[in-house]
XYZ file of C-alpha atoms in Angstrom:
309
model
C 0.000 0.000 0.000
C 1.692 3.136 -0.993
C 2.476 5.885 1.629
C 2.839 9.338 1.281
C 3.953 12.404 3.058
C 1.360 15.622 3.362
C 1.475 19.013 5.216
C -1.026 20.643 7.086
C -2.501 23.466 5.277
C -5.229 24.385 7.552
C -7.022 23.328 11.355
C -10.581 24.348 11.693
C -12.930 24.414 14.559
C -15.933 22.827 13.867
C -17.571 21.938 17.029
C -16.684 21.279 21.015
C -13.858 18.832 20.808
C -13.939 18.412 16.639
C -11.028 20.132 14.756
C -10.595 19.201 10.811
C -7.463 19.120 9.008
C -6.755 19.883 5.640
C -3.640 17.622 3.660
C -2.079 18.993 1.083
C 1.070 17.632 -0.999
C 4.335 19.621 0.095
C 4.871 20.038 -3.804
C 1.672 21.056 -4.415
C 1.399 17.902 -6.572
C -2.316 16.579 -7.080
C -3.676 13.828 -4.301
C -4.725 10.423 -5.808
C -7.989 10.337 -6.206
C -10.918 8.735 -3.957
C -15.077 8.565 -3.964
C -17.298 9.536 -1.478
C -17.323 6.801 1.644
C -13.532 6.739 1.584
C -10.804 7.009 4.471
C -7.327 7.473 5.041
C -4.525 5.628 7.406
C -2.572 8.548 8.968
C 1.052 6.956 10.448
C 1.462 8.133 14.126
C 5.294 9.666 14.881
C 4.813 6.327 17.171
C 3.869 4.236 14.588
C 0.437 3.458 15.593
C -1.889 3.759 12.641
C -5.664 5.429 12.812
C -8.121 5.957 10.149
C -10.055 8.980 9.278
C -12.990 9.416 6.752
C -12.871 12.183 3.747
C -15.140 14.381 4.252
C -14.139 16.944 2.058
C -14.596 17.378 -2.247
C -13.823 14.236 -4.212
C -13.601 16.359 -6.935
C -10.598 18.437 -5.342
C -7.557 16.504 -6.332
C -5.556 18.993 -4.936
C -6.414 18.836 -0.834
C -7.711 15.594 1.265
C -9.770 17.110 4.462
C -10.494 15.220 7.363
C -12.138 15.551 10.518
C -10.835 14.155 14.272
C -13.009 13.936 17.100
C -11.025 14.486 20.551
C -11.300 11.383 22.340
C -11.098 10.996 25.920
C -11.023 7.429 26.366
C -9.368 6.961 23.495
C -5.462 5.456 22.394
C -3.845 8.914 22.348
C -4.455 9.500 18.473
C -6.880 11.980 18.236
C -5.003 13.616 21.628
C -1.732 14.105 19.469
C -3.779 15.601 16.330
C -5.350 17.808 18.388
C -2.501 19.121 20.820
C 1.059 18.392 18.416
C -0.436 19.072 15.108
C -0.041 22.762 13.345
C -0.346 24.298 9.891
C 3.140 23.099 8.174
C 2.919 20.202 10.212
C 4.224 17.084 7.907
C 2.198 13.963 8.045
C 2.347 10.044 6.600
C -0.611 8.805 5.283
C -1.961 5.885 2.988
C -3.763 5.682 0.157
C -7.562 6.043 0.048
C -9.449 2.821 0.925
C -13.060 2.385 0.302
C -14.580 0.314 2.886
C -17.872 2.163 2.626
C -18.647 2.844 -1.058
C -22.014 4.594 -2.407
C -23.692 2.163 -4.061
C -27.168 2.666 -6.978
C -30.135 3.513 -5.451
C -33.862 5.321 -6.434
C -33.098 7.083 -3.075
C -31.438 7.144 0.334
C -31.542 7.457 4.108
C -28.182 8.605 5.580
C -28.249 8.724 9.580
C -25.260 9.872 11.580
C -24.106 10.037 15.444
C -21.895 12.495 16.214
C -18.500 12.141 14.194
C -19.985 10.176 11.793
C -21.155 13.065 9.986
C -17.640 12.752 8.363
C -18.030 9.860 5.763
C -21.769 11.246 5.026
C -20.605 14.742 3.680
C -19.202 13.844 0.902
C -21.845 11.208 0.063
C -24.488 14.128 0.644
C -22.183 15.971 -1.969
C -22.454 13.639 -4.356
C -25.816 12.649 -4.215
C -27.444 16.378 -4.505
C -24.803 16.930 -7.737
C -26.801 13.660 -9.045
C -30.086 14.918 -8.610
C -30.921 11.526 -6.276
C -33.271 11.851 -3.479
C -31.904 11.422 0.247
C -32.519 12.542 3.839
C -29.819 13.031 6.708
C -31.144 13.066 9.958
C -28.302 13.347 12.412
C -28.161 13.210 16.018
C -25.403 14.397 18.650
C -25.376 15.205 22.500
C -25.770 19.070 22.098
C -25.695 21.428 19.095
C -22.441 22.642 20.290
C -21.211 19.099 19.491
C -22.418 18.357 15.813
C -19.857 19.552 13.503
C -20.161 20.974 10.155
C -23.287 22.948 10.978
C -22.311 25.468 8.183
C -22.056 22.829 5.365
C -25.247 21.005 6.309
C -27.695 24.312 6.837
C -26.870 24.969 2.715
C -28.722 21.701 2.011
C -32.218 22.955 3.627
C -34.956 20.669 5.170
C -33.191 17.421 3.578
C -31.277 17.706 6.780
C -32.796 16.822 10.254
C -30.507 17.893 13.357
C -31.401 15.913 16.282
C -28.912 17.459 19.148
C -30.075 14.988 22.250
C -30.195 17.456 25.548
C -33.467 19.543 22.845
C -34.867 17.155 21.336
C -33.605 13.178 22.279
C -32.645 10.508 20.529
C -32.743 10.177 16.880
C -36.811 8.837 15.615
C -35.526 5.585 13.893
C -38.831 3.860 14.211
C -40.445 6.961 12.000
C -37.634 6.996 9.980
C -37.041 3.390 9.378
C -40.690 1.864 9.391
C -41.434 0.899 6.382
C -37.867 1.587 4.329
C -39.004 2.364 0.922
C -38.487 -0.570 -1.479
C -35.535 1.170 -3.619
C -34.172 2.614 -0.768
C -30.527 2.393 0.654
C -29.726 3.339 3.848
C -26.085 4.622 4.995
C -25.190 5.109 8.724
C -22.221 5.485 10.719
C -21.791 6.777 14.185
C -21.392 4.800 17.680
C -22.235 1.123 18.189
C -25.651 1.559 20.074
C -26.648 3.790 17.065
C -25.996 0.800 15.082
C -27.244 -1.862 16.393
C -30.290 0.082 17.106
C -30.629 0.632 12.865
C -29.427 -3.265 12.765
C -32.843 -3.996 14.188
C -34.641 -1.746 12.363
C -33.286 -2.673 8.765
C -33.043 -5.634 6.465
C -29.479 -6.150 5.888
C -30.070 -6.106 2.031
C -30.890 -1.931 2.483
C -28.236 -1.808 4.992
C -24.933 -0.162 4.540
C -22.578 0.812 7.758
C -19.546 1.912 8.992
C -18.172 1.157 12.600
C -15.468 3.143 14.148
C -14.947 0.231 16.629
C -15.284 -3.449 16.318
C -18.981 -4.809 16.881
C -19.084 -7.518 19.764
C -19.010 -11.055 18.132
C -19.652 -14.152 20.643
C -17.384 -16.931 19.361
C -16.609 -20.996 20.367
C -13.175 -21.405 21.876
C -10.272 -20.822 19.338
C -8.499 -23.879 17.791
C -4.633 -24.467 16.392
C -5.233 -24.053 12.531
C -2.531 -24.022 9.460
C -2.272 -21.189 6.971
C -0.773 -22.073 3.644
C 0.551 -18.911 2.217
C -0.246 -20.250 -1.949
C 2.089 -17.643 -3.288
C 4.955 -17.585 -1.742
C 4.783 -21.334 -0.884
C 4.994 -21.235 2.927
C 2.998 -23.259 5.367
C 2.495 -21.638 9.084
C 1.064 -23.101 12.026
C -1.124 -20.824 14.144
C -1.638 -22.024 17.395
C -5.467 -21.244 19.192
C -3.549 -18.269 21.322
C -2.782 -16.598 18.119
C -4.160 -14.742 15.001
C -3.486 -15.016 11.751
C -1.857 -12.023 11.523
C -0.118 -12.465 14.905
C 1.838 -15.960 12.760
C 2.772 -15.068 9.705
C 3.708 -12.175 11.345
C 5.700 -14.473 13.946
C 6.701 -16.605 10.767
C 8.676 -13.372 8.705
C 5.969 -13.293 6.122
C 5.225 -9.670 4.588
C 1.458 -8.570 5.664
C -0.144 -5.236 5.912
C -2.264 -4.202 8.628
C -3.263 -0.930 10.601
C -6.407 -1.794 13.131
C -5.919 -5.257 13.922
C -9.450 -5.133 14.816
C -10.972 -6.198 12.099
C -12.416 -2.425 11.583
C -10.397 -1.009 8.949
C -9.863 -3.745 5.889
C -5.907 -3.059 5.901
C -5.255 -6.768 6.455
C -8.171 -8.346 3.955
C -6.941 -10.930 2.613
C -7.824 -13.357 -0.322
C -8.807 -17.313 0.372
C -8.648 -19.496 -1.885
C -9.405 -22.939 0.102
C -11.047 -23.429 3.516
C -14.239 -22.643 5.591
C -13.639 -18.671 7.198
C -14.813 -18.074 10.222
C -15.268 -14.444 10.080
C -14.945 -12.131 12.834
C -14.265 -8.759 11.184
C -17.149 -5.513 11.648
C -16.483 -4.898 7.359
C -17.627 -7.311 5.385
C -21.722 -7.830 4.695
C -23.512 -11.169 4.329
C -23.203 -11.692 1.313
C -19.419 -11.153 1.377
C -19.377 -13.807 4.082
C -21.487 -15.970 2.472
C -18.652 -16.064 -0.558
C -15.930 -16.415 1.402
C -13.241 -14.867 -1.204
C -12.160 -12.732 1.354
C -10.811 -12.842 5.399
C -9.476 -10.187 7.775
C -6.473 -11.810 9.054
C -6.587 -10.035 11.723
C -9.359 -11.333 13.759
C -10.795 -13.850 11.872
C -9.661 -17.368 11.906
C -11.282 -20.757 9.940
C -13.958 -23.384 10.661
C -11.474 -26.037 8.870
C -8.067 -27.181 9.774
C -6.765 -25.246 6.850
C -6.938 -22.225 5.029
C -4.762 -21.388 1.787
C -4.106 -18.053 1.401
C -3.863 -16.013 -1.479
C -0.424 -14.741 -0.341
């Protein structure tokens, strides 16, 4: 996955605890390209990796902006960001990924929670230079919290502010019951916002994204082996490990950023073996296929897997 190295151009306020940050080249060379839905890997001084939605223009090749919520309980990411990071600060980031593309639809439902406004702006974007029909409604603690006011007043009553301490919670049984046949519905924000559209949708009309893994009850885990196809290695991973964790162990070359199973760095071809998937990405019908794994959390139903690698 390529890398690349960006500066800081600007560091806006955009609501109690939510600064954005726009990436420019140092050279003022263009960005590669991405679609609404997308995110980017930014490389901690540390090393630690943490992904953040585009949530500016698509059609701006010549700036990336995203948006970092300060998080209190958090790993120290978004603490750094918001306390080390200037204009002219330089930055490594990967290339756009797409885990959370914006798929054909007569119309659409977008619902957000709080900083997942971010991967819905640029979908909203997109969707009113289409012509397509869509609603946001989009719910937060407090008005001071819910960022981008601005940006989302120019799109009139197809957005519905919800701030919690005026109004409560966000009306998903008015919004959700019946979902139009034709209609897609997009929502990120925090996990009981989730689960709560979970229940409310078919998974067929469903599209999310999850800042943090979704709890999955699993049996015990069990030794496995990996056969890497490729490269022509066979690895043993014992129950205590990962996938990831072995070939990792084992020298082999893998990718990853979350290991969580949130972010798709690690996704990984299969080309024999029953998955037993365990990742907060892929949808049912992905599963159902089983082309794909996230090595990073999930593990097989067989006694081995060949890998694509």
């Amino acid at each position: 996955m390529i890398s690349a190295i960006v500066r800081i151009r600007s560091i806006s306020y955009e609501a109690e605890g939510v600064l954005s940050f726009v990436l420019i080249d140092p050279a003022g060379a263009p960005l590669p390209p991405w679609e609404p839905g997308a995110h980017v890997d930014v490389v901690l001084p540390d090393g630690v990796v943490r992904q953040y939605s585009l949530c500016g223009d698509p059609g701006d090749r010549d700036s990336y902006r995203i948006a970092v919520l300060l998080e209190e309980q958090g790993r120290g990411g978004s603490a750094w960001l918001h306390e080390k990071v200037r204009p002219g600060t330089l930055l490594e980031i990967r290339e756009p990924r797409n885990n959370f593309p914006l798929a054909a639809a007569d119309r659409y439902v977008l619902i957000a929670g709080g900083i997942g406004i971010t991967p819905l702006l640029p979908m909203m974007r997109e969707l009113d230079r289409r012509g397509a029909a869509w609603q946001l409604h989009y719910g937060g603690r407090s008005a001071a919290r819910m960022a981008f006011a601005g940006e989302l007043a120019a799109y009139g009553e197809r957005v519905r502010r919800y701030p919690q301490d005026e109004c409560g919670l966000i009306p998903l049984a008015e919004i959700l019951d019946p979902v139009a046949t034709g209609t897609l519905v997009y929502c990120c924000g925090p996990e009981p916002l989730l689960d709560a559209v979970e229940k409310s949708c078919a998974p067929d009309v469903l599209r999310v994204e999850r800042f943090h893994p979704r709890e999955i009850e699993t049996g015990p885990d069990r030794p496995m082996t990996v056969v890497l196809r490729r490269s022509g290695r066979t690895i043993e991973v014992p129950a205590e490990e990962t996938v990831l964790d072995a070939l990792e162990r084992a020298g082999a070359d893998v990718l990853w950023s979350c290991r969580e199973g949130t972010c798709a760095t690690c996704e990984t071809p299969v080309l024999e073996g029953e998955i037993d998937h365990r990742d907060s990405i892929l949808t049912p019908q992905e599963r159902e296929s089983g082309e794909t794994m996230m090595i990073c959390v999930s593990r097989a139903r067989t006694d081995r897997l060949v890998l694509d690698a």
